[in-house]
PDB file of C-alpha atoms in Angstrom:
ATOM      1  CA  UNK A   1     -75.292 -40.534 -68.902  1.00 52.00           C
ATOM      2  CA  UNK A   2     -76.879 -39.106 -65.931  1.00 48.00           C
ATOM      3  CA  UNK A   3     -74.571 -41.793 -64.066  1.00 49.00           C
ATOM      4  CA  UNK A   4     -71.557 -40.417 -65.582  1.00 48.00           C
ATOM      5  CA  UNK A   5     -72.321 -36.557 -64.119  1.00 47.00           C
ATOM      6  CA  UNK A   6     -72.851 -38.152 -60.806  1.00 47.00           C
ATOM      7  CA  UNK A   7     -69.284 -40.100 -60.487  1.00 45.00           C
ATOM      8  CA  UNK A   8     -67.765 -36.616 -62.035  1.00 46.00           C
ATOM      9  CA  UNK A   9     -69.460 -34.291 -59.526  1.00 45.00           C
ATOM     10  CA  UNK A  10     -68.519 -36.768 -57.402  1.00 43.00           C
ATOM     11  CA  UNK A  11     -64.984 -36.831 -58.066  1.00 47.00           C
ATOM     12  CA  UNK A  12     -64.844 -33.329 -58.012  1.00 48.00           C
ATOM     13  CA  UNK A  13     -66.051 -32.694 -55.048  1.00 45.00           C
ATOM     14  CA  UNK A  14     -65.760 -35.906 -52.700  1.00 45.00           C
ATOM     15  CA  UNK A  15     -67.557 -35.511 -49.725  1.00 46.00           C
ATOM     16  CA  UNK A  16     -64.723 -35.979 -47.055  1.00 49.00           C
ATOM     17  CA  UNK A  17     -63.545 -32.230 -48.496  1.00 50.00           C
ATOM     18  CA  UNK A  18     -66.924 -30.696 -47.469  1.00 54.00           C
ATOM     19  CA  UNK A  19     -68.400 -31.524 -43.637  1.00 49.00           C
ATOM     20  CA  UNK A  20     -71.801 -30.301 -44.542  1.00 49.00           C
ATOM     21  CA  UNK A  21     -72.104 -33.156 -46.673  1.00 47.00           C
ATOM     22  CA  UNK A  22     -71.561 -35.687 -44.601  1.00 49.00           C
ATOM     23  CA  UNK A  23     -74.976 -36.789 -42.931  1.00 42.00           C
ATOM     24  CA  UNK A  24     -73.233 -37.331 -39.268  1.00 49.00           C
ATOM     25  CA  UNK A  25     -70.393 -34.578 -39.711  1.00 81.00           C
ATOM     26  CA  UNK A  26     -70.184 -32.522 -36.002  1.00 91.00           C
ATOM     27  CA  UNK A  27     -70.216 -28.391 -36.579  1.00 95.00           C
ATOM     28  CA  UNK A  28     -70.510 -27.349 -33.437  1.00 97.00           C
ATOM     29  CA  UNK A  29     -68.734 -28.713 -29.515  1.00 98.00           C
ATOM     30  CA  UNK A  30     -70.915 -27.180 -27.687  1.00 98.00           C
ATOM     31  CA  UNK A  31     -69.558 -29.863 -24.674  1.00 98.00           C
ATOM     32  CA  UNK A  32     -65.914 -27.993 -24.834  1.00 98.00           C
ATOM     33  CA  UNK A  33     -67.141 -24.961 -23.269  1.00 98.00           C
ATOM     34  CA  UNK A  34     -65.005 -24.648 -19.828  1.00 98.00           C
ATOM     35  CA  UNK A  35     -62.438 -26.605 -20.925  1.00 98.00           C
ATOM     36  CA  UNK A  36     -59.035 -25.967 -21.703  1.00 98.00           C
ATOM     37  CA  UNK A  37     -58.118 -24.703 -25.460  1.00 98.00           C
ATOM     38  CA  UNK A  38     -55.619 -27.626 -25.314  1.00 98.00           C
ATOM     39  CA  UNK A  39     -58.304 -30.296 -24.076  1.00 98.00           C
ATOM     40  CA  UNK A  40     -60.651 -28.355 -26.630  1.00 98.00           C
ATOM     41  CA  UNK A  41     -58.103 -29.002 -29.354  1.00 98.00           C
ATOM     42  CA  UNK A  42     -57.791 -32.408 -28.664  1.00 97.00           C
ATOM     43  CA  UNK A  43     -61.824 -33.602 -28.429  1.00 97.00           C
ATOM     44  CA  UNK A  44     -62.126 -31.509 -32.176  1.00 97.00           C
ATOM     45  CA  UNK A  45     -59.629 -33.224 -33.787  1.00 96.00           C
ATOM     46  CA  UNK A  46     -60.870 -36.533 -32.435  1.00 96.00           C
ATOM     47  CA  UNK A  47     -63.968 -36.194 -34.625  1.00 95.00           C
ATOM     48  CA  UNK A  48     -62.469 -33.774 -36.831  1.00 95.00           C
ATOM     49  CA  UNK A  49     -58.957 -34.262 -37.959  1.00 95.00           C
ATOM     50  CA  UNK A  50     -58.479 -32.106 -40.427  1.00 95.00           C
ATOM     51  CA  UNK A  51     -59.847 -29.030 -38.368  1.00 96.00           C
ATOM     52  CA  UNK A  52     -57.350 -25.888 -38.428  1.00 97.00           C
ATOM     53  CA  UNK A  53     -57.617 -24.966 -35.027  1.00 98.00           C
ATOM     54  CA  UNK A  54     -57.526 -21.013 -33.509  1.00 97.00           C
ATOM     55  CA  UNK A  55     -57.614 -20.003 -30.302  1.00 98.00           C
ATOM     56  CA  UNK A  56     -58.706 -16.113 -30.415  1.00 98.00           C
ATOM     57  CA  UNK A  57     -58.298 -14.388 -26.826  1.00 97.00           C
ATOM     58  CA  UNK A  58     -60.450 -12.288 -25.510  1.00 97.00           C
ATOM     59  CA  UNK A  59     -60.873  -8.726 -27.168  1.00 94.00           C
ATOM     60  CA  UNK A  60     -59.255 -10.215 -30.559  1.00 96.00           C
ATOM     61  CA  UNK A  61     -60.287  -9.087 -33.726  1.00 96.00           C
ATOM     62  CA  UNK A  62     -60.768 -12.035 -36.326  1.00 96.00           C
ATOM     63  CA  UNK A  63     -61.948 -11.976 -39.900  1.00 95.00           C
ATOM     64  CA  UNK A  64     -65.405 -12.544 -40.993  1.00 95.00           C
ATOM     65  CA  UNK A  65     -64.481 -15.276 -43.828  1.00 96.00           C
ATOM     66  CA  UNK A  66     -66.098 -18.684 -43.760  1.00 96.00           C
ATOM     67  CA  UNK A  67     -63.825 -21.942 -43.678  1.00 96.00           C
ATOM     68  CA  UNK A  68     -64.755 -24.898 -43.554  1.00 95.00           C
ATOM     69  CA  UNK A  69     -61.612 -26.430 -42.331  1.00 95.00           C
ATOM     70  CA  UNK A  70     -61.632 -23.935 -39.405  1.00 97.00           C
ATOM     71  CA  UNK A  71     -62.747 -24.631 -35.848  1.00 98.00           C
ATOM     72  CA  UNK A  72     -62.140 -21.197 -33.893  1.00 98.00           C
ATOM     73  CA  UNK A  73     -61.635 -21.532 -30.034  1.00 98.00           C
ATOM     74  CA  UNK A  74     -62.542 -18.639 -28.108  1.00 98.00           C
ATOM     75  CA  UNK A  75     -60.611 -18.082 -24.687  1.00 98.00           C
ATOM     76  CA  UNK A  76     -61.427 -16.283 -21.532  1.00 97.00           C
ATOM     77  CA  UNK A  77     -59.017 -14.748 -19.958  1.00 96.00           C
ATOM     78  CA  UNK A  78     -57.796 -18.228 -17.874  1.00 97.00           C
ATOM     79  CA  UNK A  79     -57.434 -19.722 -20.912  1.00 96.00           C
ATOM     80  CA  UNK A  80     -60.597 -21.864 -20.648  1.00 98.00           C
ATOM     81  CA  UNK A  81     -63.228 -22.272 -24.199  1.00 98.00           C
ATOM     82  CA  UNK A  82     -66.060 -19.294 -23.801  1.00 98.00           C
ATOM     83  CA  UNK A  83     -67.839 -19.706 -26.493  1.00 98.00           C
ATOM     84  CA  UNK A  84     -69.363 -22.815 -28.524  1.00 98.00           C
ATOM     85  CA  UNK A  85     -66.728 -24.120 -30.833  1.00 98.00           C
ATOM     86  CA  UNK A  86     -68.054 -24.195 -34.147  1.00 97.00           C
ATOM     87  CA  UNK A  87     -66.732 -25.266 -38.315  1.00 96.00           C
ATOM     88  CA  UNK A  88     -66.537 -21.586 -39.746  1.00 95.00           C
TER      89      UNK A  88
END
């Protein structure tokens, strides 16, 4: 019984849909800071494929919703990654 919950939570919910639960999932880059949002983009998707990208420039408003497809990449004015990329 208690077998049969497991394999339908399971199911449900497979862990490849949520990064917290897998044990060696990344959540934050904080080795893109200085690079390029495009070189940025690149190294996230490397260990994070299905990451929905954003670069927000500086003095952008964004929302304060949680997603846990979403890597936001926030740009200095030259372009380059300011602040720790992070799932969110």
């Amino acid at each position: 019984m208690a077998e049969n919950q497991e394999t339908k939570l399971s199911q449900q919910h497979p862990p490849e849909s949520n990064p917290s639960l897998l044990p060696s999932a990344k959540t934050t880059w904080p080795e893109l800071v200085g690079l390029t949002a495009e070189e940025a983009e690149r190294k996230i998707k490397e260990d994070f494929p299905r990451a929905e990208i954003q670069v927000i420039l500086p003095d952008c408003f964004v929302t304060m919703d949680f997603k846990q497809d979403r890597v936001r990449l926030y740009v200095d004015g030259f372009g380059k990654v300011a602040r720790i990329p992070r799932i969110g």
